[in-house]
Amino acid sequence: MKKKKSGGGGANWMDTYGDMVTLLLCFFVMLYSMSTMDKEKWVALVESFNPDAVTESQPGGHEVSNNEAQMTQEQVDQTMEQLYESLAQYITQSGLSEKISLSKGSGYVFISFDDTVFFDGDSYVLLDEGKTVLDNIAQVLASGSDSVNEIRVLGHTAQAQAQVPNQVEKDRFLASNRATVVTIYLQEKNIIDPARLVSVGYGQWRPISSNDTSDERAHNRRVELVISGLELDNNEGDSITQYYTMRDEAGQQDTAAQS
């Protein structure tokens, strides 16, 4: 009786190998297609799971929420006006008009606090009375936080002697620390994205009065809040987008210079 032939013999491994390579190719094609997913498809996918989580990417990686994307400039301006009126009402009712001044400009609200509202002399430890003031200020700001572009906290000192500049290190640290302490307190209230909170210490170098008398020096010792509203028609975007755009442009120029 003749022996039955085994069929393909040693060539059978080629079929298995070919199938495996085909599967690997399909796998990598799938990975590539996922990595280059169309933006609209990705947004649709995210929205299907959580409609409130949809964001629109901006230059530099900043993301704009649905609320911000759907807001109009008129609504932002109205909110900023409401913030101003609410702050004015609080300052009047609290009896702090002599220690807190309030003003507004095009797209921003400006608050200036006498340093005694928050701190003792040469100290950056926040007073309990100052915390109460910030609690109320934070409550007002929270009501319109979606329209706020940035909150800048500015620290200022007075020149101890009119003709003699302050010691640089002490002057800068005191101003910066005071601004930072107020910024930290506001951040812990969770009223706004921390990326929109900025602290700046100017020291003695942006006075609003001379330093000849104690009253004039008291005017210079202050903490200020500048609350700016979003500018939705600005092609450069908000302050966060502008930061990343500037950083990216500088990086590209540096790379070009090195090449």
mmCIF file of N, CA, C and O in Angstrom, residues 179-214:
data_model
loop_
_atom_site.group_PDB
_atom_site.id
_atom_site.type_symbol
_atom_site.label_atom_id
_atom_site.label_comp_id
_atom_site.label_asym_id
_atom_site.label_seq_id
_atom_site.Cartn_x
_atom_site.Cartn_y
_atom_site.Cartn_z
ATOM 1 N N ALA A 179 1.288 90.106 47.498
ATOM 2 C CA ALA A 179 0.469 89.760 46.334
ATOM 3 C C ALA A 179 0.233 88.257 46.260
ATOM 4 O O ALA A 179 -0.872 87.798 45.947
ATOM 5 N N THR A 180 1.254 87.492 46.568
ATOM 6 C CA THR A 180 1.143 86.030 46.509
ATOM 7 C C THR A 180 0.176 85.494 47.553
ATOM 8 O O THR A 180 -0.624 84.597 47.283
ATOM 9 N N VAL A 181 0.240 86.035 48.761
ATOM 10 C CA VAL A 181 -0.643 85.585 49.838
ATOM 11 C C VAL A 181 -2.107 85.823 49.465
ATOM 12 O O VAL A 181 -2.969 84.956 49.665
ATOM 13 N N VAL A 182 -2.404 86.987 48.912
ATOM 14 C CA VAL A 182 -3.781 87.280 48.488
ATOM 15 C C VAL A 182 -4.185 86.350 47.349
ATOM 16 O O VAL A 182 -5.308 85.835 47.314
ATOM 17 N N THR A 183 -3.278 86.107 46.419
ATOM 18 C CA THR A 183 -3.559 85.208 45.295
ATOM 19 C C THR A 183 -3.857 83.791 45.781
ATOM 20 O O THR A 183 -4.803 83.145 45.314
ATOM 21 N N ILE A 184 -3.057 83.314 46.711
ATOM 22 C CA ILE A 184 -3.265 81.970 47.257
ATOM 23 C C ILE A 184 -4.636 81.865 47.923
ATOM 24 O O ILE A 184 -5.361 80.880 47.745
ATOM 25 N N TYR A 185 -4.995 82.891 48.688
ATOM 26 C CA TYR A 185 -6.285 82.860 49.377
ATOM 27 C C TYR A 185 -7.433 82.792 48.373
ATOM 28 O O TYR A 185 -8.394 82.034 48.550
ATOM 29 N N LEU A 186 -7.332 83.573 47.302
ATOM 30 C CA LEU A 186 -8.364 83.543 46.269
ATOM 31 C C LEU A 186 -8.390 82.198 45.544
ATOM 32 O O LEU A 186 -9.460 81.659 45.236
ATOM 33 N N GLN A 187 -7.212 81.648 45.287
ATOM 34 C CA GLN A 187 -7.157 80.353 44.596
ATOM 35 C C GLN A 187 -7.817 79.250 45.411
ATOM 36 O O GLN A 187 -8.500 78.378 44.862
ATOM 37 N N GLU A 188 -7.615 79.283 46.705
ATOM 38 C CA GLU A 188 -8.197 78.262 47.572
ATOM 39 C C GLU A 188 -9.720 78.358 47.641
ATOM 40 O O GLU A 188 -10.380 77.429 48.107
ATOM 41 N N LYS A 189 -10.285 79.467 47.158
ATOM 42 C CA LYS A 189 -11.743 79.616 47.105
ATOM 43 C C LYS A 189 -12.338 78.935 45.869
ATOM 44 O O LYS A 189 -13.572 78.821 45.752
ATOM 45 N N ASN A 190 -11.478 78.497 44.955
ATOM 46 C CA ASN A 190 -11.922 77.786 43.742
ATOM 47 C C ASN A 190 -12.965 78.577 42.954
ATOM 48 O O ASN A 190 -13.965 78.035 42.484
ATOM 49 N N ILE A 191 -12.725 79.863 42.798
ATOM 50 C CA ILE A 191 -13.677 80.704 42.086
ATOM 51 C C ILE A 191 -13.360 80.803 40.599
ATOM 52 O O ILE A 191 -14.212 81.217 39.801
ATOM 53 N N ILE A 192 -12.144 80.417 40.210
ATOM 54 C CA ILE A 192 -11.714 80.594 38.831
ATOM 55 C C ILE A 192 -10.545 79.655 38.558
ATOM 56 O O ILE A 192 -9.874 79.192 39.489
ATOM 57 N N ASP A 193 -10.320 79.362 37.296
ATOM 58 C CA ASP A 193 -9.179 78.553 36.879
ATOM 59 C C ASP A 193 -7.891 79.187 37.420
ATOM 60 O O ASP A 193 -7.631 80.368 37.177
ATOM 61 N N PRO A 194 -7.082 78.448 38.182
ATOM 62 C CA PRO A 194 -5.851 79.027 38.742
ATOM 63 C C PRO A 194 -4.920 79.616 37.688
ATOM 64 O O PRO A 194 -4.123 80.508 38.000
ATOM 65 N N ALA A 195 -5.022 79.147 36.441
ATOM 66 C CA ALA A 195 -4.193 79.701 35.373
ATOM 67 C C ALA A 195 -4.543 81.154 35.083
ATOM 68 O O ALA A 195 -3.771 81.882 34.451
ATOM 69 N N ARG A 196 -5.707 81.585 35.548
ATOM 70 C CA ARG A 196 -6.147 82.958 35.324
ATOM 71 C C ARG A 196 -5.852 83.865 36.523
ATOM 72 O O ARG A 196 -6.293 85.012 36.555
ATOM 73 N N LEU A 197 -5.151 83.351 37.504
ATOM 74 C CA LEU A 197 -4.744 84.135 38.665
ATOM 75 C C LEU A 197 -3.255 84.449 38.564
ATOM 76 O O LEU A 197 -2.430 83.543 38.421
ATOM 77 N N VAL A 198 -2.910 85.725 38.656
ATOM 78 C CA VAL A 198 -1.519 86.150 38.505
ATOM 79 C C VAL A 198 -1.158 87.092 39.644
ATOM 80 O O VAL A 198 -1.933 88.002 39.976
ATOM 81 N N SER A 199 -0.006 86.879 40.253
ATOM 82 C CA SER A 199 0.462 87.789 41.307
ATOM 83 C C SER A 199 1.721 88.512 40.833
ATOM 84 O O SER A 199 2.599 87.917 40.214
ATOM 85 N N VAL A 200 1.784 89.815 41.137
ATOM 86 C CA VAL A 200 2.915 90.648 40.710
ATOM 87 C C VAL A 200 3.335 91.528 41.875
ATOM 88 O O VAL A 200 2.495 92.146 42.533
ATOM 89 N N GLY A 201 4.643 91.605 42.118
ATOM 90 C CA GLY A 201 5.156 92.492 43.157
ATOM 91 C C GLY A 201 5.930 93.644 42.544
ATOM 92 O O GLY A 201 6.986 93.439 41.955
ATOM 93 N N TYR A 202 5.411 94.859 42.659
ATOM 94 C CA TYR A 202 6.069 96.029 42.072
ATOM 95 C C TYR A 202 7.018 96.724 43.044
ATOM 96 O O TYR A 202 7.829 97.555 42.633
ATOM 97 N N GLY A 203 6.879 96.425 44.333
ATOM 98 C CA GLY A 203 7.693 97.147 45.284
ATOM 99 C C GLY A 203 7.311 98.615 45.312
ATOM 100 O O GLY A 203 6.147 98.978 45.179
ATOM 101 N N GLN A 204 8.305 99.487 45.437
ATOM 102 C CA GLN A 204 8.055 100.927 45.547
ATOM 103 C C GLN A 204 7.937 101.619 44.194
ATOM 104 O O GLN A 204 7.690 102.825 44.132
ATOM 105 N N TRP A 205 8.041 100.873 43.105
ATOM 106 C CA TRP A 205 8.332 101.498 41.820
ATOM 107 C C TRP A 205 7.124 101.945 41.000
ATOM 108 O O TRP A 205 7.299 102.447 39.892
ATOM 109 N N ARG A 206 5.921 101.808 41.505
ATOM 110 C CA ARG A 206 4.755 102.368 40.821
ATOM 111 C C ARG A 206 3.893 103.137 41.825
ATOM 112 O O ARG A 206 2.748 102.778 42.089
ATOM 113 N N PRO A 207 4.445 104.215 42.359
ATOM 114 C CA PRO A 207 3.706 104.996 43.365
ATOM 115 C C PRO A 207 2.564 105.779 42.731
ATOM 116 O O PRO A 207 2.586 106.092 41.539
ATOM 117 N N ILE A 208 1.573 106.099 43.551
ATOM 118 C CA ILE A 208 0.462 106.952 43.106
ATOM 119 C C ILE A 208 0.475 108.275 43.852
ATOM 120 O O ILE A 208 -0.384 109.124 43.653
ATOM 121 N N SER A 209 1.487 108.444 44.727
ATOM 122 C CA SER A 209 1.642 109.685 45.486
ATOM 123 C C SER A 209 3.121 109.824 45.811
ATOM 124 O O SER A 209 3.913 108.902 45.593
ATOM 125 N N SER A 210 3.513 110.991 46.332
ATOM 126 C CA SER A 210 4.900 111.135 46.772
ATOM 127 C C SER A 210 5.076 110.397 48.091
ATOM 128 O O SER A 210 4.106 109.888 48.662
ATOM 129 N N ASN A 211 6.272 110.343 48.579
ATOM 130 C CA ASN A 211 6.541 109.687 49.862
ATOM 131 C C ASN A 211 6.994 110.701 50.913
ATOM 132 O O ASN A 211 7.667 110.349 51.880
ATOM 133 N N ASP A 212 6.587 111.950 50.732
ATOM 134 C CA ASP A 212 7.064 113.011 51.621
ATOM 135 C C ASP A 212 6.394 112.993 52.985
ATOM 136 O O ASP A 212 6.994 113.391 53.983
ATOM 137 N N THR A 213 5.125 112.575 53.045
ATOM 138 C CA THR A 213 4.397 112.564 54.315
ATOM 139 C C THR A 213 3.863 111.157 54.590
ATOM 140 O O THR A 213 3.793 110.310 53.698
ATOM 141 N N SER A 214 3.454 110.934 55.828
ATOM 142 C CA SER A 214 2.937 109.613 56.201
ATOM 143 C C SER A 214 1.650 109.299 55.447
ATOM 144 O O SER A 214 1.412 108.144 55.062
#
